[in-house]
Short mmCIF file of C-alpha atoms in Angstrom, two decimals:
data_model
loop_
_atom_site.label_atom_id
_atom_site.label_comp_id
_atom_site.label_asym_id
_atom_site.label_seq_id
_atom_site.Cartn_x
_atom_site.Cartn_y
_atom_site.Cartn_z
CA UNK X 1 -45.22 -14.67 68.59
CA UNK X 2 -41.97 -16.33 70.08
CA UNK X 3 -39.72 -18.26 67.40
CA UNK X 4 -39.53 -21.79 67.89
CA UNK X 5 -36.54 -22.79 66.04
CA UNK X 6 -34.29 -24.74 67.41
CA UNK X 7 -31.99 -27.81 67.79
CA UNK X 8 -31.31 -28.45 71.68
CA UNK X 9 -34.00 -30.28 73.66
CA UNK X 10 -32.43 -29.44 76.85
CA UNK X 11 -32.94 -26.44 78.72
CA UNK X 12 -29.81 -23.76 77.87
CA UNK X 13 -27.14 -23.67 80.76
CA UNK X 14 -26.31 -20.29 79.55
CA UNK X 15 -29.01 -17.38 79.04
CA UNK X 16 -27.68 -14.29 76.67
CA UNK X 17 -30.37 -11.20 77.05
CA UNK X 18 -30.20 -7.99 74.75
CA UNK X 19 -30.62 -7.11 71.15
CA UNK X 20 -30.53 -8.24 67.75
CA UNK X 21 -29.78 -5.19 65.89
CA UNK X 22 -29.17 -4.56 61.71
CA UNK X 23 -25.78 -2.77 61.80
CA UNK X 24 -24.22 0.10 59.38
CA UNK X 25 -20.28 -0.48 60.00
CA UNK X 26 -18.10 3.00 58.68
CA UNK X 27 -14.88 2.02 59.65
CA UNK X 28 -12.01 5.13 60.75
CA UNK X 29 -10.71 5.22 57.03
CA UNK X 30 -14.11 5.62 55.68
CA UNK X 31 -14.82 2.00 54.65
CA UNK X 32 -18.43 0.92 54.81
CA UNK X 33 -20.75 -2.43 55.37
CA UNK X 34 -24.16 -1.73 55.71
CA UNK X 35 -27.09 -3.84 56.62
CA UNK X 36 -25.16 -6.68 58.33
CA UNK X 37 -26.66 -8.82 60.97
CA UNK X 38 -25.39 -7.88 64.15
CA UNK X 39 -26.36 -7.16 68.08
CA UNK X 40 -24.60 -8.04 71.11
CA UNK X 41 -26.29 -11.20 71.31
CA UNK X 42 -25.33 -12.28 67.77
CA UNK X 43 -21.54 -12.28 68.37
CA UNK X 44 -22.19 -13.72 71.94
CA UNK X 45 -23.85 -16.90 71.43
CA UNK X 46 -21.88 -17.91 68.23
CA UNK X 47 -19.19 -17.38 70.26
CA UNK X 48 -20.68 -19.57 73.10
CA UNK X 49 -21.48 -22.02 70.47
CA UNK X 50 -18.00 -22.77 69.83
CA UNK X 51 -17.51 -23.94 72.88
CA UNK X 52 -20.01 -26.61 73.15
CA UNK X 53 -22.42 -24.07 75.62
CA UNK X 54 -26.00 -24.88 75.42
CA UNK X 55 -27.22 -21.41 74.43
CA UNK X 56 -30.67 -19.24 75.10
CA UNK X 57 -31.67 -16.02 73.41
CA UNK X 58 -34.03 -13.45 75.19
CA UNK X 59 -34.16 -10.31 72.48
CA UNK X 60 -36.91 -8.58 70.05
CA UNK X 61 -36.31 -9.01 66.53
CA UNK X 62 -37.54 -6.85 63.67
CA UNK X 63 -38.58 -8.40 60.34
CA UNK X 64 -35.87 -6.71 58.56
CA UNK X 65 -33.40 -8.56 60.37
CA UNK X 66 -31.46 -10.88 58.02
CA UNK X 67 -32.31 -14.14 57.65
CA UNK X 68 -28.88 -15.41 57.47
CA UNK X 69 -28.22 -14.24 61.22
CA UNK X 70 -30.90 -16.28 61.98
CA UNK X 71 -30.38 -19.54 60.19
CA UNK X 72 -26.80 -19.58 61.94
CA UNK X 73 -28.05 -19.38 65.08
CA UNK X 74 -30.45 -22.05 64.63
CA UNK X 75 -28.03 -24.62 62.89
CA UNK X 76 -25.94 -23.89 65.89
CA UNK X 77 -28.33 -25.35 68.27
CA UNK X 78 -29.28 -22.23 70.17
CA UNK X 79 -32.33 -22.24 71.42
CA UNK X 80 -34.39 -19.12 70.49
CA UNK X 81 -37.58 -19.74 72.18
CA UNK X 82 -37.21 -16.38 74.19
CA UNK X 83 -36.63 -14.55 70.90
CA UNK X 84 -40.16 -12.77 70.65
CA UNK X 85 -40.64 -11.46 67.00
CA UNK X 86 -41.53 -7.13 66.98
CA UNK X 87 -43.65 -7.87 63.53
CA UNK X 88 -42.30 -4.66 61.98
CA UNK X 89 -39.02 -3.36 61.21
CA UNK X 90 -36.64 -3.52 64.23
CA UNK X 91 -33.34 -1.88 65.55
CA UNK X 92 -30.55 -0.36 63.65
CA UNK X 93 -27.74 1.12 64.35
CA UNK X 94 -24.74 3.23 62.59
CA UNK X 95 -21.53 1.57 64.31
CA UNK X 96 -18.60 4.30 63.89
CA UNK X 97 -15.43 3.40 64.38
CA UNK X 98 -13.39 6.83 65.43
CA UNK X 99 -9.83 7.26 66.01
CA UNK X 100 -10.45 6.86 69.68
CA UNK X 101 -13.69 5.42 70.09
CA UNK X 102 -16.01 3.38 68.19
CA UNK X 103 -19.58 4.91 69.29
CA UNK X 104 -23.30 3.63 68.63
CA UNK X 105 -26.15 5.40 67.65
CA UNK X 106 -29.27 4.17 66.68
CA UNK X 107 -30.91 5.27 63.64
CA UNK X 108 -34.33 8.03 64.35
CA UNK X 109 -36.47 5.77 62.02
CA UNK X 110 -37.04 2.88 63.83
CA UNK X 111 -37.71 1.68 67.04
CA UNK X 112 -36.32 2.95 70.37
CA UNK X 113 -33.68 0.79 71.81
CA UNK X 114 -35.96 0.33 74.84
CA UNK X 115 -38.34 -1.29 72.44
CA UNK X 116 -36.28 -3.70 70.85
CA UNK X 117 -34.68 -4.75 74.36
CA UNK X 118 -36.34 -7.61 76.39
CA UNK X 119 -38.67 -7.68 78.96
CA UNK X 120 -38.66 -9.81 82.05
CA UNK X 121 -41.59 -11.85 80.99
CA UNK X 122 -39.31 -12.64 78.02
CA UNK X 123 -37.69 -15.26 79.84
CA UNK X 124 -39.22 -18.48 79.48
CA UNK X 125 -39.62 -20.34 83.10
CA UNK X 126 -37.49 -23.33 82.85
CA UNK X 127 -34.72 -20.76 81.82
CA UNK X 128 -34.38 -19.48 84.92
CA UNK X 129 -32.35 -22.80 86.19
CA UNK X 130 -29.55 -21.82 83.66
CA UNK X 131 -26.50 -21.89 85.17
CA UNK X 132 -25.55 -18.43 83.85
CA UNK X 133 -27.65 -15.28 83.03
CA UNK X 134 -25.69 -12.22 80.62
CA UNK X 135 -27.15 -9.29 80.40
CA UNK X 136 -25.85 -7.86 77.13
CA UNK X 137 -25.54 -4.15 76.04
CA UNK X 138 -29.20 -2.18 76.89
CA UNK X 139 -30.25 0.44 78.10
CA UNK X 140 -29.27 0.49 81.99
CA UNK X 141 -32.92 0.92 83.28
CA UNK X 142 -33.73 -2.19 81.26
CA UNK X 143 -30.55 -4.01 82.58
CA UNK X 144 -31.39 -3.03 86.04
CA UNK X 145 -35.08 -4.12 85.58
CA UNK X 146 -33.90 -7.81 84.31
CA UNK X 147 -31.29 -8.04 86.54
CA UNK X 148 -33.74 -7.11 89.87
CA UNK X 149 -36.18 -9.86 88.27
CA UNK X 150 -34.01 -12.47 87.37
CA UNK X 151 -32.45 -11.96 91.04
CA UNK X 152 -36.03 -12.16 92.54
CA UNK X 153 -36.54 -15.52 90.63
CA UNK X 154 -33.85 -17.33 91.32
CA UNK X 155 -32.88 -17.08 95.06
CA UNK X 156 -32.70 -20.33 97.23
CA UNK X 157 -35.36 -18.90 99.41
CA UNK X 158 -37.82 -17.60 96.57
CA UNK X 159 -37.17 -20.44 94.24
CA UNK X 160 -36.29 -23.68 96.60
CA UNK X 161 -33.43 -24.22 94.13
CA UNK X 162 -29.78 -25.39 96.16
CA UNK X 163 -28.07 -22.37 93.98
CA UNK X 164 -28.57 -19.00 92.15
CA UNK X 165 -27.33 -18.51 88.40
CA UNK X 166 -24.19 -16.55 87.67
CA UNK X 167 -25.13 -13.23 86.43
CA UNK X 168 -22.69 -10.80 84.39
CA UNK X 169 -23.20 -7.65 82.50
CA UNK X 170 -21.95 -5.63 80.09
CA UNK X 171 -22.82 -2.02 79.80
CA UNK X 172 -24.29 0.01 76.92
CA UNK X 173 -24.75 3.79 78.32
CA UNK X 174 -20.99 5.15 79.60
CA UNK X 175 -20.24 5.23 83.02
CA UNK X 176 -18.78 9.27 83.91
CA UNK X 177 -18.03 10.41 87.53
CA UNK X 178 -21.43 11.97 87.49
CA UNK X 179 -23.43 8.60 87.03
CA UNK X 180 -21.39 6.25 88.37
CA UNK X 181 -24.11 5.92 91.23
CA UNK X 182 -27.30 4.59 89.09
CA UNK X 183 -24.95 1.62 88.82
CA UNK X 184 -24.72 0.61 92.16
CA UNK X 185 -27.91 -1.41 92.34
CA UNK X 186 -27.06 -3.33 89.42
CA UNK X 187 -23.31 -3.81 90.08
CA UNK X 188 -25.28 -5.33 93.24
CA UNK X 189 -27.40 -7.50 91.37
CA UNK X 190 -23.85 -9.27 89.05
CA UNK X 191 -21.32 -11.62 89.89
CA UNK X 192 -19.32 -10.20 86.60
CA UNK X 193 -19.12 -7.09 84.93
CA UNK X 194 -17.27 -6.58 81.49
CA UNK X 195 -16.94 -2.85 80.36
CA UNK X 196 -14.66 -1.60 77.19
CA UNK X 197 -12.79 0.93 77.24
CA UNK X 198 -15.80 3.27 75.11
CA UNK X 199 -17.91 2.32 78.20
CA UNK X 200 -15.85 4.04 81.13
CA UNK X 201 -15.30 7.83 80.96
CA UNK X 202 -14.26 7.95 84.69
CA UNK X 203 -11.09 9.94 86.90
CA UNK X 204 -8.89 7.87 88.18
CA UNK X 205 -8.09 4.06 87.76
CA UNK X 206 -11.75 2.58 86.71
CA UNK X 207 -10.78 -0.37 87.87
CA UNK X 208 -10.71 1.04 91.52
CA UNK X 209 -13.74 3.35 91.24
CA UNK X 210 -15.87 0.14 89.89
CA UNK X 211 -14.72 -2.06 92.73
CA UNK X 212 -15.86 0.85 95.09
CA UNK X 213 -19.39 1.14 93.40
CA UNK X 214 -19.67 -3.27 93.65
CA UNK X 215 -21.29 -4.85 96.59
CA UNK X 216 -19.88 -8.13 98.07
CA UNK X 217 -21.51 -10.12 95.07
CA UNK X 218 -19.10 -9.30 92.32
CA UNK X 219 -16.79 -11.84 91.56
CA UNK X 220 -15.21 -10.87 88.44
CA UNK X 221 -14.52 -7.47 86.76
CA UNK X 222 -13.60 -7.80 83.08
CA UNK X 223 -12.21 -4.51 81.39
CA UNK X 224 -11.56 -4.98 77.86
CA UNK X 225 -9.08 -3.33 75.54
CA UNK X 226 -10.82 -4.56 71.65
CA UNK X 227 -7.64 -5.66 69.73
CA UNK X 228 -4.88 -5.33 73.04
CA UNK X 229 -6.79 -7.55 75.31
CA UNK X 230 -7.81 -6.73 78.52
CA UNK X 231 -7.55 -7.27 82.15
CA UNK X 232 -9.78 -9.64 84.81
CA UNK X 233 -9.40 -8.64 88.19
CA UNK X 234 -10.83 -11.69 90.54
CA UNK X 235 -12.62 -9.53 93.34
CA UNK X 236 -12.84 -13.06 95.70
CA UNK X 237 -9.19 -14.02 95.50
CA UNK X 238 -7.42 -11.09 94.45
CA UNK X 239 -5.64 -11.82 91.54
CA UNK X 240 -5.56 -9.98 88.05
CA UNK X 241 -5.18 -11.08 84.97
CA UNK X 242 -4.03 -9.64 81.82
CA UNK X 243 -4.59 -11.02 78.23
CA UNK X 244 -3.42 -10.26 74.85
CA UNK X 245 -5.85 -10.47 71.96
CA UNK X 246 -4.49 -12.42 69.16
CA UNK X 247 -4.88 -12.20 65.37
CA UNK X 248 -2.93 -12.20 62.32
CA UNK X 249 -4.74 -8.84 61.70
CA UNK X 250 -7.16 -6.60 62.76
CA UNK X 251 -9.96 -5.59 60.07
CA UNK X 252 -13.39 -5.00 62.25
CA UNK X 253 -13.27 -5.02 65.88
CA UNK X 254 -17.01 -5.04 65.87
CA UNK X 255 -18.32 -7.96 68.04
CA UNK X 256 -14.90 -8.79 69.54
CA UNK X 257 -16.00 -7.47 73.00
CA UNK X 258 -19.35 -9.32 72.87
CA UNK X 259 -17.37 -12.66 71.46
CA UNK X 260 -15.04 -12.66 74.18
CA UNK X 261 -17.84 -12.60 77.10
CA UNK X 262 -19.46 -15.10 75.10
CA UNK X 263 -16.33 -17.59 74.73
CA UNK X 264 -15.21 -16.43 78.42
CA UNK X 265 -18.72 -17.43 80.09
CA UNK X 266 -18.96 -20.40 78.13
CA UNK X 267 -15.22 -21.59 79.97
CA UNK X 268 -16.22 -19.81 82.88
CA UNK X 269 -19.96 -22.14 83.36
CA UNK X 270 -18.06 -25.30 82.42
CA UNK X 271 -15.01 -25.01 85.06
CA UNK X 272 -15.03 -21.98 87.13
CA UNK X 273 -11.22 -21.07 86.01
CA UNK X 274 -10.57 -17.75 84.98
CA UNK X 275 -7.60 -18.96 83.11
CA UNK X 276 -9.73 -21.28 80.50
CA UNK X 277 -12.18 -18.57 80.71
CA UNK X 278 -9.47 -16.09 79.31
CA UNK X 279 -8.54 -18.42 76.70
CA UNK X 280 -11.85 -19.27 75.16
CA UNK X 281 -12.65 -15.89 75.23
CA UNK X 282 -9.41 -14.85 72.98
CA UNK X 283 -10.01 -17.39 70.89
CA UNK X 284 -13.67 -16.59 70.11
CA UNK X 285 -12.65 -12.84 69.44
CA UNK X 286 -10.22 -13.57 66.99
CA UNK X 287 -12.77 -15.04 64.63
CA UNK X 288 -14.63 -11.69 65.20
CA UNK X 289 -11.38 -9.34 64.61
CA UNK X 290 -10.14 -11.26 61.30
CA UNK X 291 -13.09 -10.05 59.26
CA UNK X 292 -16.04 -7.55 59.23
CA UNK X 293 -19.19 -7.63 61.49
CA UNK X 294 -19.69 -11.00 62.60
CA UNK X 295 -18.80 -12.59 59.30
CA UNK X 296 -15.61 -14.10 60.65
CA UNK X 297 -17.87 -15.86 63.76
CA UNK X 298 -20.38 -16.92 61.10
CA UNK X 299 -17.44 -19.31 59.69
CA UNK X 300 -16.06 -20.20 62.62
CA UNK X 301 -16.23 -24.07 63.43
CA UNK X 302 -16.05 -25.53 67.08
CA UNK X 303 -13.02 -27.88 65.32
CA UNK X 304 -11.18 -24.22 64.45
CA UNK X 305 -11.59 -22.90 67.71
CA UNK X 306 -10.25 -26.09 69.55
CA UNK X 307 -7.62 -25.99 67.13
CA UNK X 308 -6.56 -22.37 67.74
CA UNK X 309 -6.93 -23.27 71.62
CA UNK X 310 -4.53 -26.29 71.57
CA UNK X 311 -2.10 -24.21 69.14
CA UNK X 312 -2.25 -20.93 71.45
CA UNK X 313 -3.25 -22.47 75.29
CA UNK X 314 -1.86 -25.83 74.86
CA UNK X 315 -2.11 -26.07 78.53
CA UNK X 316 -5.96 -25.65 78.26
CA UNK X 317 -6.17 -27.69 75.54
CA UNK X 318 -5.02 -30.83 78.04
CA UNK X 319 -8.39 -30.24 79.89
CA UNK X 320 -11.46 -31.94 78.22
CA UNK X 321 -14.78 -31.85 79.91
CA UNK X 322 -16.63 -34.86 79.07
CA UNK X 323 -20.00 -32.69 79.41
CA UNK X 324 -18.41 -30.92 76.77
CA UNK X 325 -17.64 -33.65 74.39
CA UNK X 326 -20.86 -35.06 74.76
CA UNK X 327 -22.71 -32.09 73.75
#
């Protein structure tokens, strides 16, 4: 049965796919939070949220998964229509923060990532006119299944609509030299790509070796760096940009990576500038960084974010979409 909950009447301009998953957080110094509300797609649309983004979840959620994740999501206005409840128990997974790596691993008692990640009949119809589709952390069969469908669904000629959505991914299995050629067809099938650094275990500069595997679609390659930013290298025009992450301190990076896609797609669907983009994005993954799991996006206010935006990107702060403001 699909959950029905929500605020916005009008269809979502942005469409986050992937999981809703109950995470166990053991930090590098042995610290522990267990049973938290978490997922890809948690962190991602509250980050969105801030922003103003009209917001659509396509996941599977368990009946273990806490309520309060939920209820946030819903008094946010995002629309959860393509949520499609599992009726059992659903995903969990043991997050473990190592010196250098954080890694993932679902626990053997429940159900198979596979099984908690979306399907394309998922998606409900009108939701295919969003302006933006993100494919969140899943398998990459199921990634490359969604993205081949949503593609199919959406182009002028198929659909007799003047545009296609704007399509980005963000990996869950690592890309090594030995399988960095399953990800040609979707790298064919995005117009961004965000990967952390736990994602790429390639030779070389992975920046390079990923702009090899793209076709001509790609726009945007995002590589992250959790709690020292990242770099955006714009594939069309040529220019890279770097970014610092910023936060008083560090306690949980968990979420920070899905936060800033979330915050960067949401600037990125309202004016096409890579430099808003960027900014929203840092902003939405401090609230992540300052506190454990995705209790620090949980508090977060669309007033403190626009108030972290003017005091940090004052230049950004000038530019005001009236969209926006109108929500």
């Amino acid at each position: 049965m699909m959950m029905n909950t929500t605020i916005n009447t009008a269809a979502p301009t942005l469409v986050l796919l992937g999981n809703l998953l109950v995470d166990d957080i053991v930090l590098a110094d042995g610290r522990t939070l267990l049973g938290e509300p978490g997922g890809a797609l948690l962190h991602a649309a509250l980050a969105a949220s801030l922003w103003d983004a009209r917001v659509g979840l396509v996941s599977v959620v368990g009946s273990d998964y806490p309520a309060i994740g939920l209820d946030a999501l819903a008094c946010r206005g995002i629309d959860l229509a393509g949520v499609r409840r599992l009726g059992r128990p659903g995903g969990r997974a043991w997050l473990l923060h190592e010196p250098s790596a954080r890694r993932v691993i679902h626990h053997l008692d429940v159900p198979s990532h596979a099984e908690v990640s979306p399907v394309a009949s998922d998606i409900p119809a009108a939701w295919l006119a969003a302006s933006g589709m993100h494919l969140a952390p899943m398998p990459l069969r199921r990634q490359a299944e969604l993205a081949a469908a949503i593609t199919r669904s959406t182009t002028p000629e198929a659909s007799g609509r003047s545009r296609r959505p704007f399509i980005s991914l963000d990996p869950f299995e690592i890309i090594r030299d030995d399988t960095a050629a399953e990800w040609r067809g979707p790298l064919a099938s995005v117009d961004a790509f965000f990967a952390g650094e736990d994602d790429l275990r390639l030779s070389g500069d992975a920046g390079l070796a990923l702009r090899d595997l793209a076709a001509d679609r790609l726009r945007l390659l995002v590589l992250k760096q959790a709690e020292r930013g990242g770099v955006v290298h714009d594939l069309q025009d040529g220019e890279r940009y770097a970014w610092e992450a910023r936060v008083d301190q560090v306690v949980d990076v968990t979420g920070a990576g899905d936060a800033f896609a979330g915050g960067f797609l949401a600037g990125w669907l309202t004016r096409g500038d890579v430099n808003l983009s960027l900014a929203q994005g840092v902003v939405s993954a401090s609230f992540a960084l300052e506190d454990w799991g995705s209790r620090g996006l949980l508090r977060a206010t669309p007033l403190a974010a626009r108030e972290r935006l003017a005091t940090w990107f004052p230049e950004q702060a000038l530019v005001v979409c009236p969209e926006a403001v109108a929500g």
